């Protein structure tokens, strides 16, 4: 087994449904979904890391890169050690990381990117509405305020879009994020099934 985790990256602006899609894919054997934001949200709010997370996320800002990558890697190693994640069998579906070019560089040591699913959406207002609904349903402080939502978008555009430039263009597959979640899932699976098949064939060789 290669030391770098075989990985698919999920990309898309806040509200594009990458978390929903990642979670759905993660229920299928052979895929392991990890959302960086979920790992942060699981932290105890009174722990040092939990306080750092709240300090940044309540403003819609990114947590500093070194803290983020260290926390992410430690979490992933725990999941592998506890048997939740089997790198020899599961494709890692990463959502919310890397968020900027320095993180992409830091992650190169840990992941082998086989594909990038890029959820694209042409209707900004539809995405904002999704974020508002989710904030109410999931009690997410970061998305209850309009200015925080807009700041998260600005951060996405400024920092995350250039991350794609870090990777080979041939790895990127655009999937339309505007149809229903089931239709988007269909589009994502059309991209991922061949990747999984190729990976299994390589492992079983
Ligand atoms: P998300 O659920 O992915 O939208 O993330 C919610 C918040 O968690 C973000 O606004 C950031 O404050 C923090 N966060 C999540 N992932 C990262 C990351 N890769 N780098 C830095 N901060 C992150």
PDB file of C-alpha atoms and ligand atoms in Angstrom:
ATOM      1  CA  UNK A   1       0.000   0.000   0.000  1.00  0.00           C
ATOM      2  CA  UNK A   2       1.248   3.473  -0.869  1.00  0.00           C
ATOM      3  CA  UNK A   3       1.895   5.642   2.166  1.00  0.00           C
ATOM      4  CA  UNK A   4      -0.239   8.370   0.735  1.00  0.00           C
ATOM      5  CA  UNK A   5      -3.974   7.874   1.161  1.00  0.00           C
ATOM      6  CA  UNK A   6      -5.817   7.372  -2.161  1.00  0.00           C
ATOM      7  CA  UNK A   7      -8.136  10.371  -2.252  1.00  0.00           C
ATOM      8  CA  UNK A   8     -10.957  12.129  -4.046  1.00  0.00           C
ATOM      9  CA  UNK A   9     -11.368  15.844  -3.310  1.00  0.00           C
ATOM     10  CA  UNK A  10     -14.813  17.423  -3.198  1.00  0.00           C
ATOM     11  CA  UNK A  11     -14.807  21.081  -4.208  1.00  0.00           C
ATOM     12  CA  UNK A  12     -17.587  23.598  -4.302  1.00  0.00           C
ATOM     13  CA  UNK A  13     -18.615  26.856  -2.653  1.00  0.00           C
ATOM     14  CA  UNK A  14     -20.471  26.891   0.679  1.00  0.00           C
ATOM     15  CA  UNK A  15     -24.037  25.694   0.002  1.00  0.00           C
ATOM     16  CA  UNK A  16     -23.160  23.702  -3.118  1.00  0.00           C
ATOM     17  CA  UNK A  17     -23.982  20.461  -1.289  1.00  0.00           C
ATOM     18  CA  UNK A  18     -20.516  18.977  -1.061  1.00  0.00           C
ATOM     19  CA  UNK A  19     -21.133  17.912   2.540  1.00  0.00           C
ATOM     20  CA  UNK A  20     -24.458  16.262   1.645  1.00  0.00           C
ATOM     21  CA  UNK A  21     -22.871  14.470  -1.285  1.00  0.00           C
ATOM     22  CA  UNK A  22     -19.775  13.486   0.685  1.00  0.00           C
ATOM     23  CA  UNK A  23     -21.907  12.041   3.509  1.00  0.00           C
ATOM     24  CA  UNK A  24     -24.086  10.081   1.044  1.00  0.00           C
ATOM     25  CA  UNK A  25     -21.028   8.649  -0.719  1.00  0.00           C
ATOM     26  CA  UNK A  26     -19.455   7.847   2.651  1.00  0.00           C
ATOM     27  CA  UNK A  27     -22.316   5.446   3.470  1.00  0.00           C
ATOM     28  CA  UNK A  28     -21.235   3.226   0.545  1.00  0.00           C
ATOM     29  CA  UNK A  29     -18.641   0.556   1.407  1.00  0.00           C
ATOM     30  CA  UNK A  30     -15.303   1.393  -0.171  1.00  0.00           C
ATOM     31  CA  UNK A  31     -15.590   5.129   0.450  1.00  0.00           C
ATOM     32  CA  UNK A  32     -14.623   7.009   3.605  1.00  0.00           C
ATOM     33  CA  UNK A  33     -15.876  10.585   3.871  1.00  0.00           C
ATOM     34  CA  UNK A  34     -14.095  13.143   6.001  1.00  0.00           C
ATOM     35  CA  UNK A  35     -15.301  16.724   6.334  1.00  0.00           C
ATOM     36  CA  UNK A  36     -12.748  19.069   7.864  1.00  0.00           C
ATOM     37  CA  UNK A  37     -15.510  21.387   9.112  1.00  0.00           C
ATOM     38  CA  UNK A  38     -17.218  18.443  10.869  1.00  0.00           C
ATOM     39  CA  UNK A  39     -13.963  17.511  12.605  1.00  0.00           C
ATOM     40  CA  UNK A  40     -13.669  21.113  13.829  1.00  0.00           C
ATOM     41  CA  UNK A  41     -17.313  21.219  14.943  1.00  0.00           C
ATOM     42  CA  UNK A  42     -16.848  18.021  16.989  1.00  0.00           C
ATOM     43  CA  UNK A  43     -14.190  19.716  19.112  1.00  0.00           C
ATOM     44  CA  UNK A  44     -15.025  20.589  22.683  1.00  0.00           C
ATOM     45  CA  UNK A  45     -15.732  24.352  22.631  1.00  0.00           C
ATOM     46  CA  UNK A  46     -13.776  24.717  25.882  1.00  0.00           C
ATOM     47  CA  UNK A  47     -10.626  23.014  24.577  1.00  0.00           C
ATOM     48  CA  UNK A  48      -7.805  25.178  23.243  1.00  0.00           C
ATOM     49  CA  UNK A  49      -8.367  23.985  19.677  1.00  0.00           C
ATOM     50  CA  UNK A  50     -12.126  24.386  20.058  1.00  0.00           C
ATOM     51  CA  UNK A  51     -11.627  28.012  21.099  1.00  0.00           C
ATOM     52  CA  UNK A  52      -9.293  28.663  18.159  1.00  0.00           C
ATOM     53  CA  UNK A  53     -11.917  27.192  15.815  1.00  0.00           C
ATOM     54  CA  UNK A  54     -14.706  29.396  17.213  1.00  0.00           C
ATOM     55  CA  UNK A  55     -12.516  32.495  17.082  1.00  0.00           C
ATOM     56  CA  UNK A  56     -12.121  32.098  13.303  1.00  0.00           C
ATOM     57  CA  UNK A  57     -15.300  30.330  12.193  1.00  0.00           C
ATOM     58  CA  UNK A  58     -17.662  32.847  13.800  1.00  0.00           C
ATOM     59  CA  UNK A  59     -16.116  35.471  11.500  1.00  0.00           C
ATOM     60  CA  UNK A  60     -16.297  33.198   8.466  1.00  0.00           C
ATOM     61  CA  UNK A  61     -12.504  32.966   8.382  1.00  0.00           C
ATOM     62  CA  UNK A  62     -10.218  29.982   7.912  1.00  0.00           C
ATOM     63  CA  UNK A  63      -8.382  28.482  10.876  1.00  0.00           C
ATOM     64  CA  UNK A  64      -4.561  28.827  10.421  1.00  0.00           C
ATOM     65  CA  UNK A  65      -3.118  26.215   8.065  1.00  0.00           C
ATOM     66  CA  UNK A  66      -0.635  24.473  10.361  1.00  0.00           C
ATOM     67  CA  UNK A  67      -3.241  23.948  13.115  1.00  0.00           C
ATOM     68  CA  UNK A  68      -5.762  22.722  10.546  1.00  0.00           C
ATOM     69  CA  UNK A  69      -3.502  20.224   8.795  1.00  0.00           C
ATOM     70  CA  UNK A  70      -2.121  18.840  12.069  1.00  0.00           C
ATOM     71  CA  UNK A  71      -5.621  18.360  13.479  1.00  0.00           C
ATOM     72  CA  UNK A  72      -6.880  16.815  10.225  1.00  0.00           C
ATOM     73  CA  UNK A  73      -3.963  14.378  10.001  1.00  0.00           C
ATOM     74  CA  UNK A  74      -4.219  13.318  13.654  1.00  0.00           C
ATOM     75  CA  UNK A  75      -7.947  12.704  13.214  1.00  0.00           C
ATOM     76  CA  UNK A  76      -7.414  10.617  10.078  1.00  0.00           C
ATOM     77  CA  UNK A  77      -4.715   8.525  11.736  1.00  0.00           C
ATOM     78  CA  UNK A  78      -7.078   7.867  14.663  1.00  0.00           C
ATOM     79  CA  UNK A  79      -9.794   6.761  12.269  1.00  0.00           C
ATOM     80  CA  UNK A  80      -7.356   4.402  10.527  1.00  0.00           C
ATOM     81  CA  UNK A  81      -6.045   3.007  13.826  1.00  0.00           C
ATOM     82  CA  UNK A  82      -9.533   2.398  15.170  1.00  0.00           C
ATOM     83  CA  UNK A  83     -10.492   0.584  11.964  1.00  0.00           C
ATOM     84  CA  UNK A  84     -13.154   3.101  10.913  1.00  0.00           C
ATOM     85  CA  UNK A  85     -11.095   3.899   7.847  1.00  0.00           C
ATOM     86  CA  UNK A  86      -9.160   1.249   5.930  1.00  0.00           C
ATOM     87  CA  UNK A  87      -6.745   2.993   3.538  1.00  0.00           C
ATOM     88  CA  UNK A  88      -6.041  -0.304   1.747  1.00  0.00           C
ATOM     89  CA  UNK A  89      -9.697  -0.595   0.771  1.00  0.00           C
ATOM     90  CA  UNK A  90     -11.433   2.764   1.121  1.00  0.00           C
ATOM     91  CA  UNK A  91     -11.132   5.763  -1.138  1.00  0.00           C
ATOM     92  CA  UNK A  92     -10.859   8.838   1.057  1.00  0.00           C
ATOM     93  CA  UNK A  93     -13.449  11.469   0.141  1.00  0.00           C
ATOM     94  CA  UNK A  94     -12.181  14.789   1.446  1.00  0.00           C
ATOM     95  CA  UNK A  95     -14.463  17.735   1.854  1.00  0.00           C
ATOM     96  CA  UNK A  96     -13.404  21.166   3.065  1.00  0.00           C
ATOM     97  CA  UNK A  97      -9.675  20.556   2.828  1.00  0.00           C
ATOM     98  CA  UNK A  98      -7.378  21.693   1.229  1.00  0.00           C
ATOM     99  CA  UNK A  99      -8.914  25.177   1.315  1.00  0.00           C
ATOM    100  CA  UNK A 100      -5.943  27.166   0.015  1.00  0.00           C
ATOM    101  CA  UNK A 101      -2.706  26.640  -1.882  1.00  0.00           C
ATOM    102  CA  UNK A 102      -0.444  26.245   1.206  1.00  0.00           C
ATOM    103  CA  UNK A 103      -2.763  23.530   2.586  1.00  0.00           C
ATOM    104  CA  UNK A 104      -2.710  21.771  -0.810  1.00  0.00           C
ATOM    105  CA  UNK A 105       1.104  21.740  -0.652  1.00  0.00           C
ATOM    106  CA  UNK A 106       1.092  20.434   2.940  1.00  0.00           C
ATOM    107  CA  UNK A 107      -1.369  17.673   2.043  1.00  0.00           C
ATOM    108  CA  UNK A 108       0.769  16.384  -0.851  1.00  0.00           C
ATOM    109  CA  UNK A 109       2.800  14.410   1.687  1.00  0.00           C
ATOM    110  CA  UNK A 110      -0.300  12.602   2.925  1.00  0.00           C
ATOM    111  CA  UNK A 111      -2.692  12.111   0.008  1.00  0.00           C
ATOM    112  CA  UNK A 112      -2.589  10.781  -3.543  1.00  0.00           C
ATOM    113  CA  UNK A 113      -5.324  12.687  -5.386  1.00  0.00           C
ATOM    114  CA  UNK A 114      -7.015  10.386  -7.922  1.00  0.00           C
ATOM    115  CA  UNK A 115      -9.912  12.703  -8.817  1.00  0.00           C
ATOM    116  CA  UNK A 116     -11.411  16.081  -7.989  1.00  0.00           C
ATOM    117  CA  UNK A 117     -15.185  16.450  -8.016  1.00  0.00           C
ATOM    118  CA  UNK A 118     -15.944  20.111  -8.638  1.00  0.00           C
ATOM    119  CA  UNK A 119     -19.543  21.043  -7.833  1.00  0.00           C
ATOM    120  CA  UNK A 120     -20.399  24.071  -9.918  1.00  0.00           C
ATOM    121  CA  UNK A 121     -23.393  26.372  -9.499  1.00  0.00           C
ATOM    122  CA  UNK A 122     -24.461  29.298 -11.614  1.00  0.00           C
ATOM    123  CA  UNK A 123     -27.198  30.628  -9.290  1.00  0.00           C
ATOM    124  CA  UNK A 124     -25.714  32.459  -6.277  1.00  0.00           C
ATOM    125  CA  UNK A 125     -29.068  33.259  -4.665  1.00  0.00           C
ATOM    126  CA  UNK A 126     -30.131  29.588  -4.700  1.00  0.00           C
ATOM    127  CA  UNK A 127     -26.926  28.734  -2.846  1.00  0.00           C
ATOM    128  CA  UNK A 128     -27.451  31.518  -0.261  1.00  0.00           C
ATOM    129  CA  UNK A 129     -30.978  30.239   0.366  1.00  0.00           C
ATOM    130  CA  UNK A 130     -29.623  26.715   0.920  1.00  0.00           C
ATOM    131  CA  UNK A 131     -27.122  28.042   3.449  1.00  0.00           C
ATOM    132  CA  UNK A 132     -29.830  29.919   5.348  1.00  0.00           C
ATOM    133  CA  UNK A 133     -32.046  26.841   5.531  1.00  0.00           C
ATOM    134  CA  UNK A 134     -29.152  24.665   6.665  1.00  0.00           C
ATOM    135  CA  UNK A 135     -28.105  27.176   9.333  1.00  0.00           C
ATOM    136  CA  UNK A 136     -31.594  27.072  10.869  1.00  0.00           C
ATOM    137  CA  UNK A 137     -31.894  23.286  10.626  1.00  0.00           C
ATOM    138  CA  UNK A 138     -28.441  22.413  11.915  1.00  0.00           C
ATOM    139  CA  UNK A 139     -28.013  25.325  14.291  1.00  0.00           C
ATOM    140  CA  UNK A 140     -24.824  26.435  12.559  1.00  0.00           C
ATOM    141  CA  UNK A 141     -23.787  29.777  14.011  1.00  0.00           C
ATOM    142  CA  UNK A 142     -21.446  30.481  11.118  1.00  0.00           C
ATOM    143  CA  UNK A 143     -24.236  30.655   8.541  1.00  0.00           C
ATOM    144  CA  UNK A 144     -27.006  32.499  10.366  1.00  0.00           C
ATOM    145  CA  UNK A 145     -25.751  35.968   9.428  1.00  0.00           C
ATOM    146  CA  UNK A 146     -25.828  37.229   5.858  1.00  0.00           C
ATOM    147  CA  UNK A 147     -22.475  39.044   6.157  1.00  0.00           C
ATOM    148  CA  UNK A 148     -20.809  35.876   7.472  1.00  0.00           C
ATOM    149  CA  UNK A 149     -22.244  33.873   4.550  1.00  0.00           C
ATOM    150  CA  UNK A 150     -20.959  36.464   2.072  1.00  0.00           C
ATOM    151  CA  UNK A 151     -17.565  36.483   3.752  1.00  0.00           C
ATOM    152  CA  UNK A 152     -17.366  32.684   3.483  1.00  0.00           C
ATOM    153  CA  UNK A 153     -18.037  33.017  -0.252  1.00  0.00           C
ATOM    154  CA  UNK A 154     -15.422  35.688  -0.656  1.00  0.00           C
ATOM    155  CA  UNK A 155     -12.918  33.491   1.222  1.00  0.00           C
ATOM    156  CA  UNK A 156     -13.881  30.547  -1.020  1.00  0.00           C
ATOM    157  CA  UNK A 157     -13.344  32.527  -4.188  1.00  0.00           C
ATOM    158  CA  UNK A 158     -10.094  34.127  -3.074  1.00  0.00           C
ATOM    159  CA  UNK A 159      -8.437  31.171  -1.433  1.00  0.00           C
ATOM    160  CA  UNK A 160     -10.062  27.959  -2.564  1.00  0.00           C
ATOM    161  CA  UNK A 161     -10.512  28.416  -6.292  1.00  0.00           C
ATOM    162  CA  UNK A 162      -6.739  28.777  -6.854  1.00  0.00           C
ATOM    163  CA  UNK A 163      -6.270  25.416  -5.076  1.00  0.00           C
ATOM    164  CA  UNK A 164      -7.531  23.741  -8.236  1.00  0.00           C
ATOM    165  CA  UNK A 165      -4.479  25.157 -10.018  1.00  0.00           C
ATOM    166  CA  UNK A 166      -2.303  23.040  -7.706  1.00  0.00           C
ATOM    167  CA  UNK A 167      -3.565  19.865  -9.382  1.00  0.00           C
ATOM    168  CA  UNK A 168      -3.422  18.393 -12.873  1.00  0.00           C
ATOM    169  CA  UNK A 169      -6.377  19.742 -14.910  1.00  0.00           C
ATOM    170  CA  UNK A 170      -7.177  16.204 -16.089  1.00  0.00           C
ATOM    171  CA  UNK A 171      -8.142  15.248 -12.523  1.00  0.00           C
ATOM    172  CA  UNK A 172     -10.972  17.784 -12.329  1.00  0.00           C
ATOM    173  CA  UNK A 173     -14.548  16.693 -13.134  1.00  0.00           C
ATOM    174  CA  UNK A 174     -17.282  19.374 -13.049  1.00  0.00           C
ATOM    175  CA  UNK A 175     -20.691  18.284 -11.735  1.00  0.00           C
ATOM    176  CA  UNK A 176     -23.715  20.615 -11.796  1.00  0.00           C
ATOM    177  CA  UNK A 177     -24.755  21.356  -8.182  1.00  0.00           C
ATOM    178  CA  UNK A 178     -28.151  22.905  -8.930  1.00  0.00           C
ATOM    179  CA  UNK A 179     -30.424  19.861  -9.540  1.00  0.00           C
ATOM    180  CA  UNK A 180     -31.914  17.807  -6.686  1.00  0.00           C
ATOM    181  CA  UNK A 181     -29.484  16.091  -4.287  1.00  0.00           C
ATOM    182  CA  UNK A 182     -30.369  12.698  -5.841  1.00  0.00           C
ATOM    183  CA  UNK A 183     -29.542  13.970  -9.327  1.00  0.00           C
ATOM    184  CA  UNK A 184     -26.292  15.511  -8.129  1.00  0.00           C
ATOM    185  CA  UNK A 185     -25.436  12.204  -6.414  1.00  0.00           C
ATOM    186  CA  UNK A 186     -26.011  10.459  -9.723  1.00  0.00           C
ATOM    187  CA  UNK A 187     -23.568  12.849 -11.411  1.00  0.00           C
ATOM    188  CA  UNK A 188     -20.981  12.398  -8.658  1.00  0.00           C
ATOM    189  CA  UNK A 189     -21.241   8.582  -8.830  1.00  0.00           C
ATOM    190  CA  UNK A 190     -20.753   8.677 -12.580  1.00  0.00           C
ATOM    191  CA  UNK A 191     -17.400  10.276 -11.854  1.00  0.00           C
ATOM    192  CA  UNK A 192     -16.436   8.147  -8.843  1.00  0.00           C
ATOM    193  CA  UNK A 193     -17.360   4.605  -9.921  1.00  0.00           C
ATOM    194  CA  UNK A 194     -14.651   4.385 -12.607  1.00  0.00           C
ATOM    195  CA  UNK A 195     -12.122   5.811 -10.122  1.00  0.00           C
ATOM    196  CA  UNK A 196     -13.068   3.192  -7.541  1.00  0.00           C
ATOM    197  CA  UNK A 197     -12.896   0.393 -10.124  1.00  0.00           C
ATOM    198  CA  UNK A 198      -9.449   1.479 -11.281  1.00  0.00           C
ATOM    199  CA  UNK A 199      -8.234   1.716  -7.690  1.00  0.00           C
ATOM    200  CA  UNK A 200      -9.586  -1.747  -6.780  1.00  0.00           C
ATOM    201  CA  UNK A 201      -7.980  -3.250  -9.872  1.00  0.00           C
ATOM    202  CA  UNK A 202      -4.655  -1.712  -8.890  1.00  0.00           C
ATOM    203  CA  UNK A 203      -4.884  -2.916  -5.258  1.00  0.00           C
ATOM    204  CA  UNK A 204      -5.893  -6.448  -6.256  1.00  0.00           C
ATOM    205  CA  UNK A 205      -3.130  -6.733  -8.856  1.00  0.00           C
TER     206      UNK A 205
HETATM  207  P1  LIG B   1     -17.126  24.109   6.566  1.00  0.00           P
HETATM  208  O1  LIG B   1     -18.077  23.265   7.330  1.00  0.00           O
HETATM  209  O2  LIG B   1     -16.231  23.305   5.683  1.00  0.00           O
HETATM  210  O3  LIG B   1     -17.786  25.209   5.819  1.00  0.00           O
HETATM  211  O4  LIG B   1     -16.155  24.810   7.627  1.00  0.00           O
HETATM  212  C1  LIG B   1     -16.646  25.645   8.669  1.00  0.00           C
HETATM  213  C2  LIG B   1     -15.503  26.460   9.248  1.00  0.00           C
HETATM  214  O5  LIG B   1     -14.479  25.577   9.740  1.00  0.00           O
HETATM  215  C3  LIG B   1     -14.775  27.354   8.249  1.00  0.00           C
HETATM  216  O6  LIG B   1     -15.398  28.605   8.066  1.00  0.00           O
HETATM  217  C4  LIG B   1     -13.403  27.484   8.896  1.00  0.00           C
HETATM  218  O7  LIG B   1     -13.415  28.410   9.973  1.00  0.00           O
HETATM  219  C5  LIG B   1     -13.181  26.104   9.485  1.00  0.00           C
HETATM  220  N1  LIG B   1     -12.510  25.210   8.518  1.00  0.00           N
HETATM  221  C6  LIG B   1     -13.021  24.074   7.931  1.00  0.00           C
HETATM  222  N2  LIG B   1     -12.138  23.506   7.098  1.00  0.00           N
HETATM  223  C7  LIG B   1     -11.031  24.296   7.137  1.00  0.00           C
HETATM  224  C8  LIG B   1      -9.758  24.260   6.483  1.00  0.00           C
HETATM  225  N3  LIG B   1      -9.421  23.292   5.610  1.00  0.00           N
HETATM  226  N4  LIG B   1      -8.872  25.235   6.785  1.00  0.00           N
HETATM  227  C9  LIG B   1      -9.148  26.215   7.649  1.00  0.00           C
HETATM  228  N5  LIG B   1     -10.328  26.330   8.282  1.00  0.00           N
HETATM  229  C10 LIG B   1     -11.269  25.385   8.049  1.00  0.00           C
END
